[in-house]
């Protein structure tokens, strides 16, 4: 097996960092569910609305190749994260004996 090159190492480090950040953020948000479970889904929706709004306000420079595509990719990945988070929050509420209002 060939040793990984510097680009492969860099990409793997970035992927690992993103995975760690997602796990930390998800666990942090799940802890907030425990603070006020009945409002958890509404709080996640409010956060999603704020984040997607902030992404929508990102200024892009058409002279920078890929800048607009990066903004689109950021929005797509944020949406995917929130879909997954909504599922985890809903499952957590179900485990707590609370039924999710929006699922």
Short mmCIF file of N, CA, C and O in Angstrom, two decimals:
data_model
loop_
_atom_site.label_atom_id
_atom_site.label_comp_id
_atom_site.label_asym_id
_atom_site.label_seq_id
_atom_site.Cartn_x
_atom_site.Cartn_y
_atom_site.Cartn_z
N UNK A 1 0.85 -1.18 0.00
CA UNK A 1 0.00 0.00 0.00
C UNK A 1 0.89 1.24 0.00
O UNK A 1 1.81 1.35 0.79
N UNK A 2 0.57 2.16 -0.89
CA UNK A 2 1.36 3.39 -1.00
C UNK A 2 1.01 4.33 0.14
O UNK A 2 -0.12 4.37 0.63
N UNK A 3 2.00 5.08 0.56
CA UNK A 3 1.79 6.07 1.62
C UNK A 3 0.89 7.18 1.09
O UNK A 3 0.96 7.55 -0.09
N UNK A 4 0.00 7.71 1.92
CA UNK A 4 -0.87 8.79 1.45
C UNK A 4 -0.06 10.04 1.11
O UNK A 4 0.92 10.35 1.78
N UNK A 5 -0.50 10.72 0.06
CA UNK A 5 0.19 11.96 -0.30
C UNK A 5 -0.35 13.11 0.55
O UNK A 5 -1.31 12.96 1.31
N UNK A 6 0.29 14.25 0.44
CA UNK A 6 -0.07 15.38 1.31
C UNK A 6 -1.49 15.86 1.06
O UNK A 6 -2.18 16.30 1.99
N UNK A 7 -1.99 15.78 -0.18
CA UNK A 7 -3.37 16.19 -0.46
C UNK A 7 -4.36 15.25 0.21
O UNK A 7 -5.34 15.69 0.81
N UNK A 8 -4.11 13.96 0.14
CA UNK A 8 -4.99 12.99 0.79
C UNK A 8 -5.01 13.20 2.31
O UNK A 8 -6.07 13.18 2.93
N UNK A 9 -3.86 13.45 2.88
CA UNK A 9 -3.78 13.72 4.32
C UNK A 9 -4.56 14.98 4.66
O UNK A 9 -5.34 14.99 5.62
N UNK A 10 -4.38 16.03 3.88
CA UNK A 10 -5.11 17.29 4.11
C UNK A 10 -6.61 17.07 4.04
O UNK A 10 -7.37 17.52 4.90
N UNK A 11 -7.08 16.38 2.99
CA UNK A 11 -8.52 16.14 2.83
C UNK A 11 -9.05 15.32 3.99
O UNK A 11 -10.11 15.62 4.54
N UNK A 12 -8.33 14.29 4.39
CA UNK A 12 -8.78 13.46 5.51
C UNK A 12 -8.82 14.25 6.82
O UNK A 12 -9.73 14.05 7.64
N UNK A 13 -7.86 15.13 7.02
CA UNK A 13 -7.88 15.97 8.22
C UNK A 13 -9.08 16.91 8.21
O UNK A 13 -9.74 17.09 9.23
N UNK A 14 -9.37 17.48 7.05
CA UNK A 14 -10.53 18.37 6.94
C UNK A 14 -11.83 17.61 7.17
O UNK A 14 -12.72 18.10 7.87
N UNK A 15 -11.94 16.44 6.60
CA UNK A 15 -13.13 15.62 6.81
C UNK A 15 -13.29 15.25 8.28
O UNK A 15 -14.40 15.29 8.81
N UNK A 16 -12.20 14.91 8.92
CA UNK A 16 -12.26 14.56 10.35
C UNK A 16 -12.67 15.77 11.18
O UNK A 16 -13.48 15.64 12.10
N UNK A 17 -12.11 16.94 10.87
CA UNK A 17 -12.49 18.16 11.59
C UNK A 17 -13.98 18.43 11.45
O UNK A 17 -14.66 18.73 12.42
N UNK A 18 -14.50 18.33 10.24
CA UNK A 18 -15.91 18.59 10.00
C UNK A 18 -16.76 17.58 10.77
O UNK A 18 -17.77 17.95 11.39
N UNK A 19 -16.36 16.32 10.76
CA UNK A 19 -17.11 15.29 11.50
C UNK A 19 -17.13 15.62 12.99
O UNK A 19 -18.18 15.52 13.65
N UNK A 20 -15.99 16.02 13.54
CA UNK A 20 -15.92 16.38 14.96
C UNK A 20 -16.82 17.57 15.26
O UNK A 20 -17.58 17.56 16.23
N UNK A 21 -16.77 18.60 14.43
CA UNK A 21 -17.60 19.78 14.65
C UNK A 21 -19.09 19.44 14.59
O UNK A 21 -19.88 19.94 15.38
N UNK A 22 -19.47 18.59 13.66
CA UNK A 22 -20.88 18.17 13.55
C UNK A 22 -21.32 17.42 14.80
O UNK A 22 -22.42 17.64 15.31
N UNK A 23 -20.48 16.52 15.27
CA UNK A 23 -20.82 15.75 16.47
C UNK A 23 -20.94 16.68 17.68
O UNK A 23 -21.90 16.59 18.45
N UNK A 24 -19.97 17.57 17.84
CA UNK A 24 -20.00 18.50 18.98
C UNK A 24 -21.26 19.37 18.90
O UNK A 24 -21.97 19.54 19.90
N UNK A 25 -21.54 19.93 17.74
CA UNK A 25 -22.71 20.80 17.58
C UNK A 25 -23.99 20.02 17.84
O UNK A 25 -24.89 20.51 18.54
N UNK A 26 -24.10 18.82 17.32
CA UNK A 26 -25.29 18.01 17.54
C UNK A 26 -25.47 17.70 19.02
O UNK A 26 -26.58 17.84 19.56
N UNK A 27 -24.40 17.29 19.70
CA UNK A 27 -24.50 16.97 21.12
C UNK A 27 -24.86 18.22 21.93
O UNK A 27 -25.66 18.16 22.86
N UNK A 28 -24.30 19.35 21.59
CA UNK A 28 -24.62 20.60 22.27
C UNK A 28 -26.10 20.92 22.11
O UNK A 28 -26.79 21.26 23.08
N UNK A 29 -26.59 20.81 20.90
CA UNK A 29 -28.00 21.11 20.65
C UNK A 29 -28.92 20.10 21.33
O UNK A 29 -29.99 20.47 21.83
N UNK A 30 -28.51 18.85 21.39
CA UNK A 30 -29.33 17.86 22.10
C UNK A 30 -29.40 18.16 23.59
O UNK A 30 -30.43 17.94 24.23
N UNK A 31 -28.34 18.68 24.14
CA UNK A 31 -28.37 19.08 25.55
C UNK A 31 -29.38 20.20 25.77
O UNK A 31 -30.03 20.27 26.81
N UNK A 32 -29.52 21.06 24.78
CA UNK A 32 -30.51 22.13 24.88
C UNK A 32 -31.94 21.56 24.85
O UNK A 32 -32.84 22.14 25.44
N UNK A 33 -32.12 20.43 24.18
CA UNK A 33 -33.42 19.78 24.16
C UNK A 33 -33.84 19.46 25.59
O UNK A 33 -35.00 19.63 25.96
N UNK A 34 -32.88 19.02 26.40
CA UNK A 34 -33.17 18.68 27.78
C UNK A 34 -33.58 19.87 28.63
O UNK A 34 -34.25 19.71 29.65
N UNK A 35 -33.18 21.06 28.24
CA UNK A 35 -33.51 22.26 29.01
C UNK A 35 -35.00 22.57 28.90
O UNK A 35 -35.65 22.90 29.88
N UNK A 36 -35.55 22.48 27.69
CA UNK A 36 -36.96 22.78 27.47
C UNK A 36 -37.48 21.88 26.35
O UNK A 36 -37.70 22.35 25.21
N UNK A 37 -37.69 20.59 26.63
CA UNK A 37 -38.09 19.65 25.58
C UNK A 37 -39.32 20.06 24.77
O UNK A 37 -39.31 19.91 23.54
N UNK A 38 -40.37 20.62 25.39
CA UNK A 38 -41.54 20.96 24.58
C UNK A 38 -41.27 21.97 23.46
O UNK A 38 -41.96 21.98 22.45
N UNK A 39 -40.26 22.81 23.64
CA UNK A 39 -39.98 23.82 22.60
C UNK A 39 -38.80 23.43 21.71
O UNK A 39 -38.39 24.22 20.86
N UNK A 40 -38.29 22.21 21.88
CA UNK A 40 -37.08 21.81 21.17
C UNK A 40 -37.22 21.92 19.65
O UNK A 40 -36.35 22.48 18.98
N UNK A 41 -38.29 21.39 19.11
CA UNK A 41 -38.45 21.42 17.66
C UNK A 41 -38.59 22.85 17.14
O UNK A 41 -38.02 23.20 16.11
N UNK A 42 -39.31 23.66 17.87
CA UNK A 42 -39.46 25.06 17.47
C UNK A 42 -38.11 25.78 17.55
O UNK A 42 -37.79 26.61 16.68
N UNK A 43 -37.33 25.47 18.56
CA UNK A 43 -36.01 26.09 18.70
C UNK A 43 -35.09 25.68 17.54
O UNK A 43 -34.34 26.51 17.01
N UNK A 44 -35.13 24.39 17.16
CA UNK A 44 -34.33 23.93 16.03
C UNK A 44 -34.77 24.65 14.75
O UNK A 44 -33.94 25.08 13.95
N UNK A 45 -36.09 24.79 14.56
CA UNK A 45 -36.58 25.48 13.38
C UNK A 45 -36.15 26.95 13.37
O UNK A 45 -35.79 27.49 12.32
N UNK A 46 -36.19 27.58 14.54
CA UNK A 46 -35.73 28.97 14.63
C UNK A 46 -34.25 29.10 14.30
O UNK A 46 -33.84 30.02 13.58
N UNK A 47 -33.46 28.16 14.81
CA UNK A 47 -32.02 28.15 14.50
C UNK A 47 -31.80 27.95 13.01
O UNK A 47 -30.99 28.64 12.39
N UNK A 48 -32.52 26.99 12.43
CA UNK A 48 -32.38 26.72 11.00
C UNK A 48 -32.73 27.97 10.19
O UNK A 48 -32.01 28.32 9.26
N UNK A 49 -33.81 28.63 10.54
CA UNK A 49 -34.22 29.84 9.83
C UNK A 49 -33.12 30.90 9.91
O UNK A 49 -32.78 31.54 8.91
N UNK A 50 -32.56 31.08 11.10
CA UNK A 50 -31.49 32.07 11.28
C UNK A 50 -30.25 31.72 10.46
O UNK A 50 -29.66 32.58 9.80
N UNK A 51 -29.85 30.45 10.52
CA UNK A 51 -28.64 30.01 9.79
C UNK A 51 -28.85 30.14 8.29
O UNK A 51 -27.98 30.68 7.58
N UNK A 52 -29.99 29.67 7.80
CA UNK A 52 -30.23 29.74 6.36
C UNK A 52 -30.34 31.19 5.90
O UNK A 52 -29.88 31.53 4.80
N UNK A 53 -30.90 32.05 6.75
CA UNK A 53 -30.95 33.47 6.42
C UNK A 53 -29.56 34.08 6.33
O UNK A 53 -29.27 34.86 5.42
N UNK A 54 -28.70 33.71 7.28
CA UNK A 54 -27.33 34.21 7.26
C UNK A 54 -26.58 33.73 6.02
O UNK A 54 -25.85 34.50 5.38
N UNK A 55 -26.78 32.47 5.67
CA UNK A 55 -26.14 31.94 4.46
C UNK A 55 -26.67 32.69 3.23
O UNK A 55 -25.90 33.04 2.33
N UNK A 56 -27.96 32.96 3.22
CA UNK A 56 -28.54 33.69 2.09
C UNK A 56 -27.98 35.09 1.92
O UNK A 56 -27.96 35.62 0.82
N UNK A 57 -27.51 35.66 3.01
CA UNK A 57 -26.94 37.02 2.95
C UNK A 57 -25.45 37.04 2.64
O UNK A 57 -24.86 38.12 2.51
N UNK A 58 -24.84 35.87 2.49
CA UNK A 58 -23.42 35.83 2.13
C UNK A 58 -23.24 36.49 0.77
O UNK A 58 -23.92 36.16 -0.19
N UNK A 59 -22.34 37.44 0.72
CA UNK A 59 -22.04 38.13 -0.54
C UNK A 59 -21.07 37.27 -1.34
O UNK A 59 -20.11 36.75 -0.80
N UNK A 60 -21.35 37.16 -2.62
CA UNK A 60 -20.44 36.42 -3.49
C UNK A 60 -19.84 37.37 -4.50
O UNK A 60 -20.43 38.40 -4.85
N UNK A 61 -18.68 37.02 -4.96
CA UNK A 61 -17.94 37.82 -5.93
C UNK A 61 -17.88 37.02 -7.23
O UNK A 61 -17.23 35.96 -7.28
N UNK A 62 -18.58 37.47 -8.24
CA UNK A 62 -18.63 36.75 -9.51
C UNK A 62 -17.26 36.65 -10.17
O UNK A 62 -17.05 35.79 -11.02
N UNK A 63 -16.32 37.51 -9.76
CA UNK A 63 -14.98 37.43 -10.34
C UNK A 63 -14.15 36.32 -9.70
O UNK A 63 -13.08 35.99 -10.19
N UNK A 64 -14.66 35.75 -8.60
CA UNK A 64 -13.95 34.65 -7.94
C UNK A 64 -14.57 33.33 -8.42
O UNK A 64 -15.74 33.06 -8.13
N UNK A 65 -13.80 32.54 -9.15
CA UNK A 65 -14.35 31.28 -9.66
C UNK A 65 -14.85 30.39 -8.52
O UNK A 65 -14.17 30.18 -7.52
N UNK A 66 -16.07 29.91 -8.67
CA UNK A 66 -16.62 28.99 -7.69
C UNK A 66 -17.23 29.62 -6.46
O UNK A 66 -17.75 28.91 -5.60
N UNK A 67 -17.19 30.94 -6.35
CA UNK A 67 -17.68 31.62 -5.15
C UNK A 67 -19.19 31.39 -4.96
O UNK A 67 -19.64 31.05 -3.87
N UNK A 68 -19.97 31.58 -6.01
CA UNK A 68 -21.41 31.37 -5.93
C UNK A 68 -21.72 29.90 -5.68
O UNK A 68 -22.60 29.56 -4.91
N UNK A 69 -20.96 29.02 -6.32
CA UNK A 69 -21.16 27.57 -6.12
C UNK A 69 -20.87 27.21 -4.66
O UNK A 69 -21.57 26.38 -4.08
N UNK A 70 -19.89 27.82 -4.06
CA UNK A 70 -19.57 27.56 -2.66
C UNK A 70 -20.73 27.98 -1.76
O UNK A 70 -21.08 27.28 -0.82
N UNK A 71 -21.33 29.12 -2.07
CA UNK A 71 -22.48 29.58 -1.30
C UNK A 71 -23.63 28.58 -1.43
O UNK A 71 -24.27 28.22 -0.45
N UNK A 72 -23.88 28.12 -2.64
CA UNK A 72 -24.93 27.13 -2.86
C UNK A 72 -24.64 25.82 -2.11
O UNK A 72 -25.53 25.23 -1.51
N UNK A 73 -23.40 25.40 -2.15
CA UNK A 73 -23.00 24.17 -1.46
C UNK A 73 -23.15 24.35 0.05
O UNK A 73 -23.60 23.43 0.74
N UNK A 74 -22.82 25.52 0.56
CA UNK A 74 -22.98 25.80 1.98
C UNK A 74 -24.45 25.68 2.38
O UNK A 74 -24.77 25.06 3.40
N UNK A 75 -25.33 26.24 1.58
CA UNK A 75 -26.76 26.16 1.86
C UNK A 75 -27.25 24.71 1.81
O UNK A 75 -28.02 24.28 2.68
N UNK A 76 -26.81 23.97 0.83
CA UNK A 76 -27.22 22.57 0.71
C UNK A 76 -26.75 21.74 1.90
O UNK A 76 -27.50 20.93 2.45
N UNK A 77 -25.51 21.95 2.31
CA UNK A 77 -24.95 21.19 3.43
C UNK A 77 -25.61 21.59 4.74
O UNK A 77 -25.85 20.75 5.61
N UNK A 78 -25.93 22.88 4.90
CA UNK A 78 -26.62 23.32 6.11
C UNK A 78 -28.00 22.70 6.17
O UNK A 78 -28.43 22.21 7.22
N UNK A 79 -28.70 22.69 5.05
CA UNK A 79 -30.03 22.08 5.01
C UNK A 79 -29.94 20.60 5.37
O UNK A 79 -30.76 20.11 6.15
N UNK A 80 -28.97 19.90 4.82
CA UNK A 80 -28.79 18.47 5.13
C UNK A 80 -28.51 18.29 6.62
O UNK A 80 -29.07 17.38 7.25
N UNK A 81 -27.68 19.13 7.20
CA UNK A 81 -27.38 19.04 8.62
C UNK A 81 -28.66 19.20 9.45
O UNK A 81 -28.91 18.45 10.38
N UNK A 82 -29.49 20.18 9.09
CA UNK A 82 -30.71 20.42 9.86
C UNK A 82 -31.73 19.29 9.69
O UNK A 82 -32.44 18.97 10.63
N UNK A 83 -31.79 18.69 8.52
CA UNK A 83 -32.67 17.53 8.34
C UNK A 83 -32.24 16.42 9.30
O UNK A 83 -33.07 15.82 9.99
N UNK A 84 -30.94 16.17 9.35
CA UNK A 84 -30.42 15.14 10.26
C UNK A 84 -30.65 15.53 11.71
O UNK A 84 -31.04 14.69 12.54
N UNK A 85 -30.44 16.79 12.05
CA UNK A 85 -30.65 17.26 13.41
C UNK A 85 -32.11 17.13 13.81
O UNK A 85 -32.43 16.70 14.93
N UNK A 86 -33.01 17.49 12.91
CA UNK A 86 -34.44 17.37 13.20
C UNK A 86 -34.81 15.92 13.50
O UNK A 86 -35.61 15.65 14.40
N UNK A 87 -34.22 14.98 12.76
CA UNK A 87 -34.48 13.55 13.00
C UNK A 87 -33.97 13.13 14.37
O UNK A 87 -34.66 12.41 15.10
N UNK A 88 -32.78 13.59 14.74
CA UNK A 88 -32.20 13.23 16.03
C UNK A 88 -33.02 13.84 17.17
O UNK A 88 -33.30 13.18 18.18
N UNK A 89 -33.42 15.09 17.02
CA UNK A 89 -34.22 15.75 18.05
C UNK A 89 -35.56 15.03 18.20
O UNK A 89 -36.01 14.75 19.31
N UNK A 90 -36.20 14.70 17.09
CA UNK A 90 -37.47 14.00 17.13
C UNK A 90 -37.32 12.64 17.84
O UNK A 90 -38.14 12.28 18.69
N UNK A 91 -36.27 11.91 17.49
CA UNK A 91 -36.03 10.61 18.13
C UNK A 91 -35.76 10.78 19.62
O UNK A 91 -36.23 9.98 20.44
N UNK A 92 -35.03 11.81 19.98
CA UNK A 92 -34.73 12.07 21.39
C UNK A 92 -36.01 12.41 22.15
O UNK A 92 -36.23 11.90 23.25
N UNK A 93 -36.85 13.23 21.56
CA UNK A 93 -38.12 13.57 22.20
C UNK A 93 -38.99 12.32 22.36
O UNK A 93 -39.65 12.15 23.39
N UNK A 94 -38.99 11.47 21.35
CA UNK A 94 -39.76 10.22 21.44
C UNK A 94 -39.24 9.35 22.59
O UNK A 94 -40.04 8.76 23.32
N UNK A 95 -37.93 9.27 22.74
CA UNK A 95 -37.35 8.49 23.84
C UNK A 95 -37.72 9.09 25.20
O UNK A 95 -37.80 8.38 26.18
N UNK A 96 -37.93 10.39 25.22
CA UNK A 96 -38.32 11.07 26.45
C UNK A 96 -39.82 10.95 26.70
O UNK A 96 -40.33 11.45 27.71
N UNK A 97 -40.52 10.31 25.77
CA UNK A 97 -41.96 10.17 25.93
C UNK A 97 -42.75 11.36 25.44
O UNK A 97 -43.94 11.48 25.69
N UNK A 98 -42.09 12.25 24.74
CA UNK A 98 -42.76 13.43 24.18
C UNK A 98 -42.91 13.20 22.68
O UNK A 98 -41.97 12.78 22.02
N UNK A 99 -44.06 13.48 22.15
CA UNK A 99 -44.23 13.31 20.72
C UNK A 99 -43.88 14.59 20.01
O UNK A 99 -44.20 15.68 20.48
N UNK A 100 -43.19 14.46 18.90
CA UNK A 100 -42.80 15.62 18.12
C UNK A 100 -44.00 16.22 17.41
O UNK A 100 -44.78 15.50 16.82
N UNK A 101 -44.12 17.51 17.50
CA UNK A 101 -45.26 18.18 16.89
C UNK A 101 -45.18 18.28 15.38
O UNK A 101 -46.17 18.26 14.69
N UNK A 102 -43.96 18.36 14.83
CA UNK A 102 -43.82 18.59 13.40
C UNK A 102 -43.48 17.33 12.63
O UNK A 102 -43.29 17.37 11.44
N UNK A 103 -43.33 16.18 13.31
CA UNK A 103 -42.96 14.95 12.60
C UNK A 103 -43.99 13.89 12.76
O UNK A 103 -44.59 13.58 13.65
#
